[in-house]
PDB file of N, CA and C in Angstrom:
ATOM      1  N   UNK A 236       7.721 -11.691  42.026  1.00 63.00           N
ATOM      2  CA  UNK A 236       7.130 -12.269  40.843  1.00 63.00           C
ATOM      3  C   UNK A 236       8.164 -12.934  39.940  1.00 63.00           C
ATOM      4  N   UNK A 237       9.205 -12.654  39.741  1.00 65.00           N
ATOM      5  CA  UNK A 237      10.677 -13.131  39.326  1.00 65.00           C
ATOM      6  C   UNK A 237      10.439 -14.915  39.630  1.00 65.00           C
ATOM      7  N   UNK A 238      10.363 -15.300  40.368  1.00 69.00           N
ATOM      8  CA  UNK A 238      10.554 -16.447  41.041  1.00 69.00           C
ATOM      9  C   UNK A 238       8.795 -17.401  40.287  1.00 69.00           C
ATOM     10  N   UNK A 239       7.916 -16.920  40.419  1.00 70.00           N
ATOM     11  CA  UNK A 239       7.083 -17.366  39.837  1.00 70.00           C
ATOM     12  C   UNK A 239       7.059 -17.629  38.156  1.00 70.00           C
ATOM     13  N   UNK A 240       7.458 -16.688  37.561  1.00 71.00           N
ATOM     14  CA  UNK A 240       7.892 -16.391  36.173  1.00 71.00           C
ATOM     15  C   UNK A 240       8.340 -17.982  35.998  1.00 71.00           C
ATOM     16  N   UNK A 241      10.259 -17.439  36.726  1.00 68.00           N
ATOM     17  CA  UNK A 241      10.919 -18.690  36.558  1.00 68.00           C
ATOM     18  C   UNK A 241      10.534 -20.218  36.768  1.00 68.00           C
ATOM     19  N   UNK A 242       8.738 -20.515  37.779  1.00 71.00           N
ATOM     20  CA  UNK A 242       9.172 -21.415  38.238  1.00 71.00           C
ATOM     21  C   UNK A 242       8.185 -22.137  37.342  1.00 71.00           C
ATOM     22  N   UNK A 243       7.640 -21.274  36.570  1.00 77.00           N
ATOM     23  CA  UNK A 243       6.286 -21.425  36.041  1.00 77.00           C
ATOM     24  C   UNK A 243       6.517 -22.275  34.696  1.00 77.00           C
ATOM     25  N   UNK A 244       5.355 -23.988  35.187  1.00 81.00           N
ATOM     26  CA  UNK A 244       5.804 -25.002  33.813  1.00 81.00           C
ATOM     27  C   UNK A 244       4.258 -24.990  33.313  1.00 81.00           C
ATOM     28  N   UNK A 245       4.013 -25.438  32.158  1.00 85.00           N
ATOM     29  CA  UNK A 245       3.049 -25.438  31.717  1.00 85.00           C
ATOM     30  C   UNK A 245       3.400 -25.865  30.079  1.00 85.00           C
ATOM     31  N   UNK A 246       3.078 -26.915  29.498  1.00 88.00           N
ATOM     32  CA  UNK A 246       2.925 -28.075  28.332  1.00 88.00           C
ATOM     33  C   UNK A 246       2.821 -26.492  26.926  1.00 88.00           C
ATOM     34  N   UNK A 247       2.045 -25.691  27.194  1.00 87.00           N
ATOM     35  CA  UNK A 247       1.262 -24.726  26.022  1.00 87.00           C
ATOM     36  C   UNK A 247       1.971 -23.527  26.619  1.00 87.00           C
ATOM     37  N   UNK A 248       3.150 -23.269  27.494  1.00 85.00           N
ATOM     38  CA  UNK A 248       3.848 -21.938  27.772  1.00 85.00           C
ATOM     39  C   UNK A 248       5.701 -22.319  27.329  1.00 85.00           C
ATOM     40  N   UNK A 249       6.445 -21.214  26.389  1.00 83.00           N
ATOM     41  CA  UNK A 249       7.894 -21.714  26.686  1.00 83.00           C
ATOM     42  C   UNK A 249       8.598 -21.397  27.691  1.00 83.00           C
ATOM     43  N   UNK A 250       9.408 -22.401  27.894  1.00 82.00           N
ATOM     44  CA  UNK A 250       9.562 -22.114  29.619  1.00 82.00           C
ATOM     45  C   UNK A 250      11.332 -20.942  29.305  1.00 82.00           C
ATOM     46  N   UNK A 251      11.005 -20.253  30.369  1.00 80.00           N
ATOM     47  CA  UNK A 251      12.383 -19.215  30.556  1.00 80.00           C
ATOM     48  C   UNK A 251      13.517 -19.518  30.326  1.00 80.00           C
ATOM     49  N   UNK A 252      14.487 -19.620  29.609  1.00 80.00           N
ATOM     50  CA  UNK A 252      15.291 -19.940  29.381  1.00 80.00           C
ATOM     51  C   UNK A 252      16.622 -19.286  30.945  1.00 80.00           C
ATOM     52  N   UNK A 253      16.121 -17.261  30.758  1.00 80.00           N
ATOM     53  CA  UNK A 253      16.894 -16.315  31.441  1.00 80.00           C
ATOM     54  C   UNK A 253      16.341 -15.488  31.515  1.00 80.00           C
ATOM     55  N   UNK A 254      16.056 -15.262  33.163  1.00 80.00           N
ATOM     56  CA  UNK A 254      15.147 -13.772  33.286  1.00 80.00           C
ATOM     57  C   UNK A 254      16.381 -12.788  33.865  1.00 80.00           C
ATOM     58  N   UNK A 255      16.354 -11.551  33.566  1.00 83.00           N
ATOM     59  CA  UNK A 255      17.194 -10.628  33.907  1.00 83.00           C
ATOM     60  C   UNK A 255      16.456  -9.178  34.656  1.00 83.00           C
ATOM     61  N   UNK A 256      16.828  -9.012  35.424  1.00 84.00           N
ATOM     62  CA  UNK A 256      16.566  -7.325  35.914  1.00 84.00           C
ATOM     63  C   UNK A 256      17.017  -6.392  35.657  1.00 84.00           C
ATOM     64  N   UNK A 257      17.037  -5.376  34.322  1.00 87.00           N
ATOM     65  CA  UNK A 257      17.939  -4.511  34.291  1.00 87.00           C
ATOM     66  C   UNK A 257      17.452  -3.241  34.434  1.00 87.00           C
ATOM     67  N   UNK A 258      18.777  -2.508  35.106  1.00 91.00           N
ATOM     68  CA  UNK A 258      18.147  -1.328  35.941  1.00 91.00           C
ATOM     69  C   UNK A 258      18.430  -0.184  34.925  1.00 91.00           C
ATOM     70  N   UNK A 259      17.292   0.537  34.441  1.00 91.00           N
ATOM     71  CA  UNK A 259      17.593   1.795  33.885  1.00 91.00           C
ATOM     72  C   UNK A 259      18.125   3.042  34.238  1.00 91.00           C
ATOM     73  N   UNK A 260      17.537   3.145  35.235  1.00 94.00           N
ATOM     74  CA  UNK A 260      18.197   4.103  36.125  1.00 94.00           C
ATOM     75  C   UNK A 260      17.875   4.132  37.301  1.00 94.00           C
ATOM     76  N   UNK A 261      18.272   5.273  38.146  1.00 92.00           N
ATOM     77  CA  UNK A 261      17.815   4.704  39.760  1.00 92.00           C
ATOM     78  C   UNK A 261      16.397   4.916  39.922  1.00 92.00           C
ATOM     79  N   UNK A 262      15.215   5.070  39.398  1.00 92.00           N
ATOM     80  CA  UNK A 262      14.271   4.532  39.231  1.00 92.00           C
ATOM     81  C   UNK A 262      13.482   3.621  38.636  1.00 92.00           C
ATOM     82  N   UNK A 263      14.015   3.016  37.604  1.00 93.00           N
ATOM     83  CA  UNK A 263      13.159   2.646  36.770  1.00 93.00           C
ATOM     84  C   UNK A 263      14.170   1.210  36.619  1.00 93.00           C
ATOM     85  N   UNK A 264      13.426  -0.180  36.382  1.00 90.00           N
ATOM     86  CA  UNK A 264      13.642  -1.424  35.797  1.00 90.00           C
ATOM     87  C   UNK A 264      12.693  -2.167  34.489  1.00 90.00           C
ATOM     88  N   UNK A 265      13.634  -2.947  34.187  1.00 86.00           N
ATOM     89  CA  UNK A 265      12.780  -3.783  33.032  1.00 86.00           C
ATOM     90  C   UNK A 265      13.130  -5.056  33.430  1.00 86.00           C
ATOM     91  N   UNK A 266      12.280  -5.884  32.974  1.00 81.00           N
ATOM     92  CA  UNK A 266      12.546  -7.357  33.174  1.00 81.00           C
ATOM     93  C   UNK A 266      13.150  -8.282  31.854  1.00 81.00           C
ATOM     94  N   UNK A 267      14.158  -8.463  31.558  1.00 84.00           N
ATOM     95  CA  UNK A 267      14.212  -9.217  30.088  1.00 84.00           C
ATOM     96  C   UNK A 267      14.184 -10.504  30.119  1.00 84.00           C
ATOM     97  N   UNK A 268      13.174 -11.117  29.709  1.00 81.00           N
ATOM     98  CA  UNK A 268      13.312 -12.564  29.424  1.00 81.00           C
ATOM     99  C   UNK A 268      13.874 -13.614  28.396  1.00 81.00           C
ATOM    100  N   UNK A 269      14.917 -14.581  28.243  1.00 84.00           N
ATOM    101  CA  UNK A 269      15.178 -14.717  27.218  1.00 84.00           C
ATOM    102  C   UNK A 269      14.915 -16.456  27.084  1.00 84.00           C
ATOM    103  N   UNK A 270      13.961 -16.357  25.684  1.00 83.00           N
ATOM    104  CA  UNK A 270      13.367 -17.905  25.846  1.00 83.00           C
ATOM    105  C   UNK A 270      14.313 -18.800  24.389  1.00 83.00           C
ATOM    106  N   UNK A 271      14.425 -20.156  24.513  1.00 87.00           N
ATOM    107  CA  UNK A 271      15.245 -20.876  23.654  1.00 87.00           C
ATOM    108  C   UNK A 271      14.535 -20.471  22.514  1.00 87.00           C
ATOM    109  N   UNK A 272      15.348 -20.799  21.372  1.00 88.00           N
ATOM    110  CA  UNK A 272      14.783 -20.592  20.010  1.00 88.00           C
ATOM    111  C   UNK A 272      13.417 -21.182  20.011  1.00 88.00           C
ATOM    112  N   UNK A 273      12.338 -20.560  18.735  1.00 85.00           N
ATOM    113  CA  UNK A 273      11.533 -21.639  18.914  1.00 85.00           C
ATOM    114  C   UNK A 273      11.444 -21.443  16.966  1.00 85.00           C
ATOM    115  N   UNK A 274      11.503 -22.796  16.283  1.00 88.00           N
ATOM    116  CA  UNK A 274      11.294 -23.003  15.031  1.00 88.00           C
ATOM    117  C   UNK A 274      10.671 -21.474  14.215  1.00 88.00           C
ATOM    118  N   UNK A 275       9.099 -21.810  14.389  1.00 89.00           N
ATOM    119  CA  UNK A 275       8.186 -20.757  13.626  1.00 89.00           C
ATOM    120  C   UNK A 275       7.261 -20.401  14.816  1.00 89.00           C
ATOM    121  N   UNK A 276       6.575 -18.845  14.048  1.00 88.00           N
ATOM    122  CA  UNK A 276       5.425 -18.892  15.650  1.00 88.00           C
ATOM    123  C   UNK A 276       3.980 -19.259  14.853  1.00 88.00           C
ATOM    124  N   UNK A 277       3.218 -18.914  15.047  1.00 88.00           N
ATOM    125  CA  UNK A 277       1.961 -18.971  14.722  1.00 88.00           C
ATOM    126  C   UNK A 277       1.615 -18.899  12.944  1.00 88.00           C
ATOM    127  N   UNK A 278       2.036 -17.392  13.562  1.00 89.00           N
ATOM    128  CA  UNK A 278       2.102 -16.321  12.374  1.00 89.00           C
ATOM    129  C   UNK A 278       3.051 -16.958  10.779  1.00 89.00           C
ATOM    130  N   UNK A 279       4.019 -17.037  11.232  1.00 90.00           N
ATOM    131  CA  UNK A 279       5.177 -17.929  10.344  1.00 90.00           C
ATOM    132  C   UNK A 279       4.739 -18.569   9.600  1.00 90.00           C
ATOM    133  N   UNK A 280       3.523 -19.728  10.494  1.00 87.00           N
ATOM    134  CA  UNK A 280       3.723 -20.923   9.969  1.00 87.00           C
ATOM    135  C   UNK A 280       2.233 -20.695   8.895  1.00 87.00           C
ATOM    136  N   UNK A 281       1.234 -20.055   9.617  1.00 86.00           N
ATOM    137  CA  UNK A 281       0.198 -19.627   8.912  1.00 86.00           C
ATOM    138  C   UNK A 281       0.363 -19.062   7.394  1.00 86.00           C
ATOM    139  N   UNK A 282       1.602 -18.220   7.230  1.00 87.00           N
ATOM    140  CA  UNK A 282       2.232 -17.817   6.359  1.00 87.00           C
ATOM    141  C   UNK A 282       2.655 -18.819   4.807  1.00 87.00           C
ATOM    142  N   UNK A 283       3.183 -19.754   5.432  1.00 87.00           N
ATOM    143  CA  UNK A 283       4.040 -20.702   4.860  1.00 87.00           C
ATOM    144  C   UNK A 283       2.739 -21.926   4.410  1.00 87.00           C
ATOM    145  N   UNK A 284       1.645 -21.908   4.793  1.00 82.00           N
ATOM    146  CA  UNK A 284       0.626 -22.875   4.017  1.00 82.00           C
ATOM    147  C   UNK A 284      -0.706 -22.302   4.399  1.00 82.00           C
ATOM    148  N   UNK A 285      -1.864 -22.670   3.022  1.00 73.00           N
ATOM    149  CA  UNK A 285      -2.675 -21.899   2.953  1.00 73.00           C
ATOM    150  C   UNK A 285      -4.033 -22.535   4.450  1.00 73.00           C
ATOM    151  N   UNK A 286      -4.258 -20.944   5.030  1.00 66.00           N
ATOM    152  CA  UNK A 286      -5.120 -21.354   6.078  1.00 66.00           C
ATOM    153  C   UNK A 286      -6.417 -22.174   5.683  1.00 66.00           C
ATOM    154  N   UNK A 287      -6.233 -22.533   4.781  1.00 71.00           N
ATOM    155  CA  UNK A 287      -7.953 -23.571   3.979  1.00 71.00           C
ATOM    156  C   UNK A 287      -7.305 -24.778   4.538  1.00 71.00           C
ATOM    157  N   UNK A 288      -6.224 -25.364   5.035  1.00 81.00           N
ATOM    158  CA  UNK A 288      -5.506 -26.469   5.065  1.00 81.00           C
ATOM    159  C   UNK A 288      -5.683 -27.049   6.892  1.00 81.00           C
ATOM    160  N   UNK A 289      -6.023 -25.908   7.304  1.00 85.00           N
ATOM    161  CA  UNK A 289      -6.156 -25.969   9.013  1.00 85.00           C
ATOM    162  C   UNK A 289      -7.797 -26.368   9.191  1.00 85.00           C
ATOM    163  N   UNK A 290      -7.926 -27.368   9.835  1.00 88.00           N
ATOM    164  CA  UNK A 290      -9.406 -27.909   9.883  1.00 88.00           C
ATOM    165  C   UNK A 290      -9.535 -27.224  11.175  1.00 88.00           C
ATOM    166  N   UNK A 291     -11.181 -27.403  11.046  1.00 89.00           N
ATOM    167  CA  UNK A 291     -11.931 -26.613  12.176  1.00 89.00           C
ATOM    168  C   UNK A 291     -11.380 -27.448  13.887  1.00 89.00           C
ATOM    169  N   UNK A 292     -11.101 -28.744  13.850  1.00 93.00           N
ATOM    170  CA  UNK A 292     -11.321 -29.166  14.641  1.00 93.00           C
ATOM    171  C   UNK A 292      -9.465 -28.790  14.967  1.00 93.00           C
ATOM    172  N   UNK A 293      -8.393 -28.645  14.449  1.00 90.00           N
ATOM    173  CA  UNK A 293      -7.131 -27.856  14.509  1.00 90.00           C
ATOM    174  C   UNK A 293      -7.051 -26.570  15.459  1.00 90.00           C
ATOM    175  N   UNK A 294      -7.933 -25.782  14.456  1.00 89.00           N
ATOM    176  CA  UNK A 294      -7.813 -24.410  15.195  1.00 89.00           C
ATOM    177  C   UNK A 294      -8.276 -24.188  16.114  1.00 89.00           C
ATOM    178  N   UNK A 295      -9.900 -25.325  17.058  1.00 94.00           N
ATOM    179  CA  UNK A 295     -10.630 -25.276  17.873  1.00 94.00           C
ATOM    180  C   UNK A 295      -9.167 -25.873  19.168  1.00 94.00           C
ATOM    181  N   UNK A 296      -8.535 -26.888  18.642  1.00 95.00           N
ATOM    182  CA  UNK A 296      -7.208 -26.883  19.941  1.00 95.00           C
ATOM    183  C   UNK A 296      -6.525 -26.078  19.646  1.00 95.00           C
ATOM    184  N   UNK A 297      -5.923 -25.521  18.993  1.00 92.00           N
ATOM    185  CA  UNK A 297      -5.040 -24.185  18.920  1.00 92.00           C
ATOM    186  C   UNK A 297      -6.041 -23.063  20.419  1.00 92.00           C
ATOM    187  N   UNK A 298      -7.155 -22.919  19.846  1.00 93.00           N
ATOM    188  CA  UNK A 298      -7.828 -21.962  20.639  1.00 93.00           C
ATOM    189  C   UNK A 298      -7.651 -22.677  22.434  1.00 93.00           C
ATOM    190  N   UNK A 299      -8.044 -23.637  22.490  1.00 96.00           N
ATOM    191  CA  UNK A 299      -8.197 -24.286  23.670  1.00 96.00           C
ATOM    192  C   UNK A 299      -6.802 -24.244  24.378  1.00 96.00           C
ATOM    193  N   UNK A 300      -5.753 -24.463  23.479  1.00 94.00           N
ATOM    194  CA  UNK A 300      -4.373 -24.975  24.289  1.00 94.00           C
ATOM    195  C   UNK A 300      -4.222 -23.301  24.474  1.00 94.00           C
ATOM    196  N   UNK A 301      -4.181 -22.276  23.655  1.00 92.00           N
ATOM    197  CA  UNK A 301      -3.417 -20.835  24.135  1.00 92.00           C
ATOM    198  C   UNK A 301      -4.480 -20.522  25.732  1.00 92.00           C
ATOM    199  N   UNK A 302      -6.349 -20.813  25.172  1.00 93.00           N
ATOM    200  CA  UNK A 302      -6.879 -20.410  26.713  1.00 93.00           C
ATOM    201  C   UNK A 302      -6.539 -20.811  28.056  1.00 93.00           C
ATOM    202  N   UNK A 303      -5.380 -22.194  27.826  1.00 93.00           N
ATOM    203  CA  UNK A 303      -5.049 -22.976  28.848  1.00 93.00           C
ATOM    204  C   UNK A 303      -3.765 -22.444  29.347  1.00 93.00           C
ATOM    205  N   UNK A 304      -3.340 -21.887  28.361  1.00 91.00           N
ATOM    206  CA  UNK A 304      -1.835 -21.566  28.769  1.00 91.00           C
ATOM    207  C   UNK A 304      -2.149 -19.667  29.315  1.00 91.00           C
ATOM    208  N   UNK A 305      -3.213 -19.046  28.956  1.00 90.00           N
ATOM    209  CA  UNK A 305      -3.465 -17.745  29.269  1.00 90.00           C
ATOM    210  C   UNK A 305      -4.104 -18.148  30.856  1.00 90.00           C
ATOM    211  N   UNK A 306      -4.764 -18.991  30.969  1.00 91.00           N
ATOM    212  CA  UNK A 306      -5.269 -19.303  32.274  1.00 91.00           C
ATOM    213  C   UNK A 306      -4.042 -19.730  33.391  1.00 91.00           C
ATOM    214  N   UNK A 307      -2.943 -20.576  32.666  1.00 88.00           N
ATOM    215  CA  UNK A 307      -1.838 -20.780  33.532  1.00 88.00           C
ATOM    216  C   UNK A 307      -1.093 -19.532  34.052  1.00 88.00           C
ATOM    217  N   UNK A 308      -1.210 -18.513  33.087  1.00 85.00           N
ATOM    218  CA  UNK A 308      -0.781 -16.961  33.683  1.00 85.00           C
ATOM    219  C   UNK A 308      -1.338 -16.560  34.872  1.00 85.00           C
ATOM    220  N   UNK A 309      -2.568 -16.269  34.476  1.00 86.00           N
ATOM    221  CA  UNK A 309      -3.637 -15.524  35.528  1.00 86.00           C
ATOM    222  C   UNK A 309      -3.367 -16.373  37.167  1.00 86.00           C
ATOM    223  N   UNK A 310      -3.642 -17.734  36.611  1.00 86.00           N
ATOM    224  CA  UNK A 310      -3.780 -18.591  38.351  1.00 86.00           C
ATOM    225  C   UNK A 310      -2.817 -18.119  38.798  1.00 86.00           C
ATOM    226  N   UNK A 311      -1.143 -17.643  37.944  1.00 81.00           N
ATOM    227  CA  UNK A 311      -0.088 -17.200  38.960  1.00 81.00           C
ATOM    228  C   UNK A 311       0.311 -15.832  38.932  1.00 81.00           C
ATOM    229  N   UNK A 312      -0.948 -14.854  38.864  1.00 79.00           N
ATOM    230  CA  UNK A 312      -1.293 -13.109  38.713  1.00 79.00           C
ATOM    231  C   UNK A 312      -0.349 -12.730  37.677  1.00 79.00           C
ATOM    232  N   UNK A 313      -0.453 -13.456  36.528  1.00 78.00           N
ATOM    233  CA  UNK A 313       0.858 -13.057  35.444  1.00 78.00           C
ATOM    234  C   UNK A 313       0.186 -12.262  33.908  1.00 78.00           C
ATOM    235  N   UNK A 314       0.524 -11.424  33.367  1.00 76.00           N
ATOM    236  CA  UNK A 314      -0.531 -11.624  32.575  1.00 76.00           C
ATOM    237  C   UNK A 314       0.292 -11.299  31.048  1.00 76.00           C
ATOM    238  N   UNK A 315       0.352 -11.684  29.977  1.00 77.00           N
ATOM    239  CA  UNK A 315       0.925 -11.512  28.306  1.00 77.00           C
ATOM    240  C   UNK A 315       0.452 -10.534  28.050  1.00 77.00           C
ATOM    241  N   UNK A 316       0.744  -9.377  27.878  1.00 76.00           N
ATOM    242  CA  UNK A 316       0.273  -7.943  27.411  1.00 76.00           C
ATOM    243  C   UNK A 316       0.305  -7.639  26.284  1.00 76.00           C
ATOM    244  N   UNK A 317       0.902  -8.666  25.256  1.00 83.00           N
ATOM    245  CA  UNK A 317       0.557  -8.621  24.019  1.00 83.00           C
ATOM    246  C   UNK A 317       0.730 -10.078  22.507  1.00 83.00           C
ATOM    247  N   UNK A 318      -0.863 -10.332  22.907  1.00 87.00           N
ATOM    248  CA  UNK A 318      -1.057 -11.658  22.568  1.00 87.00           C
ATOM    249  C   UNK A 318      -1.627 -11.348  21.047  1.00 87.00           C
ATOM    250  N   UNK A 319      -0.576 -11.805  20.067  1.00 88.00           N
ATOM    251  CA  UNK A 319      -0.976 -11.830  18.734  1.00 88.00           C
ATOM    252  C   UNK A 319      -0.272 -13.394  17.893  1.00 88.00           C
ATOM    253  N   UNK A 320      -0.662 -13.476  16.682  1.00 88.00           N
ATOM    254  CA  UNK A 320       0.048 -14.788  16.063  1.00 88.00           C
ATOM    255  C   UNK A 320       1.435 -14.996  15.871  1.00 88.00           C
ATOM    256  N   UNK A 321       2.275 -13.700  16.272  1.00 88.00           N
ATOM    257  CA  UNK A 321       3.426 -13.716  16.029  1.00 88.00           C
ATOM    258  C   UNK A 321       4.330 -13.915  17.240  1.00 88.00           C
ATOM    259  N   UNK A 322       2.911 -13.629  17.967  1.00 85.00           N
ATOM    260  CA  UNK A 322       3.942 -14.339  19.787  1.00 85.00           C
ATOM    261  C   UNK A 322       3.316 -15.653  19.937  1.00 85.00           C
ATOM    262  N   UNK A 323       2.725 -16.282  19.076  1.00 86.00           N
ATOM    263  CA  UNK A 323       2.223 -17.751  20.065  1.00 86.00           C
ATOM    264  C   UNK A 323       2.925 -19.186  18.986  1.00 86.00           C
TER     265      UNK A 323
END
């Protein structure tokens, strides 16, 4: 799955900068991914101006581009285990 991660492009996903395997012990691994800076996330920016300012027809592609980019997961058995405004 390493290799898919890495190979995986998609317009509405940030792409991997550095995936790492690190071994905890002789059982156990984690995967660390490390992605380029990104400005603000969601959350940030929501923060920084009042949500009366985001038109319906805004947030309706906001919604559309994350379902596109959650669907780009799945087609490659991947899945975000924790999808909030402060990760997107």
């Amino acid at each position: 799955y390493h290799r898919q991660i890495a190979k995986l492009q998609h317009p509405n996903l940030v792409s991997i900068k550095y995936l790492y395997k690190n071994r905890i012990d002789d059982r156990n691994t984690e995967l660390w991914m490390i992605f380029p800076p990104i400005k603000l996330s969601l959350a940030q920016w929501l923060s920084q101006c009042s949500a009366s300012n985001v038109s319906l027809k805004i947030a309706v592609q906001w919604i559309h581009d994350i379902t596109e980019a959650l669907v780009a997961l799945y087609n490659v058995q991947l899945a975000h285990r924790h999808i909030t405004t402060s990760n997107i």
